[in-house]
Amino acid sequence: MPTATHSHDLVTVKSGTFLMGSSDHDLNTIAAAQHYDRAWFEDETPQRPVHLGEFLIDRTPVTNAQFAAFTQATGYRTVVEERGFGLVYGPESWAEVRGADWRAPTGLGGPCAIADRPDHPVVHIAWPDATAYAHWAGLRLPTEAEWEYAACGPDGWTWPWGNTWNPGAANTAERTADGPITDFSTWRTWWVNYREAVTLPGTTPVGSLPSSDSAWGVADMAGNVMEWTSSRYRLYDRLGSYGQMYDQAQRVGYRVVRGGGWMNFRYQSRTRERFAADPATYTTFAIGFRCAADA
C-alpha cells in the first residue's frame, strides 16, 4: 500500500527473488524485431536470480512542483543551471540550448512554462541534482535492481503491465505514432510531425496512464521520462567480444539510467533495458528521477 512521506507517495515492494536481466532468447527476439543490433542489448545478460529485501519506491517520478519546493527551500541550482545550457533535441539532433533547464525545458522564451505543468515530471536533471533532492527529502535513489524489480514485478514482465506491448499504455513515441517504430527512419517521421504538434517536452502528468502501472502499482516505469538510479554501471558479465563496447562506461564511472521516456520506442522502454550516462554532466529534456527508501 502507498505510504505518504515527505509529500511522496511511496509504494511498498515486498521482499523476493526475481530473474534480473534478459535471456538469450529475449535478446534474439528483440534483435529480430527492430533496427538495433543484438550487441546493443548484450549488457542485459546473463540473466540471473537476485534477491531483494522489502523496500519503498515512489509511485511516480518527481514532479516540477516537488522539485520547485526543494529549490525554494534550499536555493539549490542544478548542474544545467550552473553551466548555462541544456540538451534539447531539435529538427535533426541534440543541441546545446542556452537557458534550457528544468524551469525552461526548451530554453528561455520557450513555449513550455512549468507553472502550467506542476504535475509533470521534472526534466534536465543530472545525477547530482537527483541525489541532492533525495537527501533533502529524507529518501534516496533506487538501486538498479530495485528499479527493475519494481518495474517487472514478481513475474518478470517485459513491460510493467505484462509481456504484450500496448502502444496506448505508456507515454512513449509509439503512443502517438501511426504504427510500430522498428527503425530510425520511422522514428524520424514520427519526430518531425510530433515536435510540430505538441508543446515540448512531451511529458504527461505523472500517473495519468494507469494502464502502465506495474504489478506493484508503480506508475510511469515505461515512458514519460528516463530515470536515474543510484547504481554505478557494471557489466553483469564480460560478455565475450561484446564487453569492449561497454568498457568505457565502466571506466569513467557512469551511472545507470532506466525506463524509456516520451521520445523512446517500445524496446527502449522494457523493464530490463539499461542505459548508462555520465553522472557529472549528462542530462536532457527527457530525463528525470524517482526516489526510494528502505522499508
XYZ file of N, CA, C and O in Angstrom, residues 11 14-15 25 28 49 62 76 90 92 98 132 136 166 168 175 186 191 203 208 263-264 268 270 282:
100
model
N 5.335 3.385 -2.529
C 4.735 2.064 -2.673
C 5.679 1.035 -2.060
O 6.899 1.101 -2.245
N 7.472 -5.812 -1.918
C 7.750 -6.898 -0.980
C 9.068 -7.608 -1.306
O 9.494 -7.668 -2.460
N 9.690 -8.154 -0.284
C 10.910 -8.934 -0.442
C 10.678 -10.101 -1.402
O 9.600 -10.715 -1.401
N 17.218 -15.933 -25.468
C 16.011 -15.951 -26.304
C 15.403 -14.555 -26.390
O 14.986 -14.102 -27.465
N 17.528 -12.426 -28.783
C 17.343 -12.810 -30.187
C 16.019 -12.277 -30.730
O 15.927 -11.817 -31.872
N 19.283 -14.916 -10.920
C 18.395 -14.595 -9.795
C 19.026 -13.560 -8.867
O 20.215 -13.626 -8.562
N 9.482 12.242 -9.688
C 9.434 13.539 -9.010
C 8.934 14.595 -9.991
O 9.352 14.655 -11.144
N 19.020 25.597 -4.104
C 19.831 24.710 -4.937
C 19.745 25.108 -6.412
O 18.692 25.454 -6.920
N 16.514 18.877 -31.454
C 15.932 19.778 -32.427
C 15.431 19.044 -33.647
O 15.081 17.863 -33.576
N 17.050 17.835 -36.164
C 17.908 16.763 -36.651
C 18.686 16.033 -35.575
O 19.014 14.858 -35.727
N 21.172 27.416 -24.883
C 21.413 28.323 -23.766
C 20.105 28.616 -23.039
O 19.079 28.870 -23.656
N 20.835 15.083 -4.574
C 20.660 16.195 -3.636
C 19.198 16.316 -3.211
O 18.890 16.526 -2.027
N 17.561 15.704 0.611
C 16.722 16.729 1.241
C 15.377 16.141 1.668
O 14.844 16.484 2.732
N 1.565 -2.661 -25.503
C 0.330 -1.898 -25.660
C 0.723 -0.460 -25.949
O 1.158 0.256 -25.049
N -0.825 2.228 -26.296
C -1.546 3.269 -25.577
C -1.318 3.261 -24.081
O -1.811 4.132 -23.369
N 2.982 5.815 -28.704
C 1.616 6.183 -28.294
C 0.970 7.108 -29.311
O -0.259 7.092 -29.489
N 11.481 5.469 -39.384
C 10.114 5.593 -38.862
C 10.088 6.528 -37.668
O 9.167 7.341 -37.504
N 9.017 11.979 -35.270
C 9.557 13.149 -34.600
C 9.242 14.441 -35.357
O 8.861 15.447 -34.744
N 6.109 15.389 -22.083
C 5.744 14.658 -20.873
C 4.240 14.732 -20.637
O 3.544 15.584 -21.194
N -0.827 9.530 -14.941
C -2.072 9.773 -15.679
C -2.422 8.640 -16.642
O -3.486 8.666 -17.261
N 10.340 10.100 -25.687
C 10.924 10.079 -27.030
C 11.274 8.669 -27.499
O 11.652 8.487 -28.654
N 11.166 7.686 -26.630
C 11.649 6.344 -26.943
C 10.565 5.439 -27.511
O 9.377 5.752 -27.435
N 13.060 0.208 -26.150
C 13.834 1.045 -25.235
C 13.080 1.302 -23.934
O 13.628 1.915 -23.025
N 11.500 -1.253 -22.204
C 11.333 -2.518 -21.491
C 11.841 -2.407 -20.047
O 12.675 -1.561 -19.728
N 25.704 14.587 -17.757
C 24.644 14.221 -18.699
C 23.261 14.536 -18.150
O 22.912 14.142 -17.040
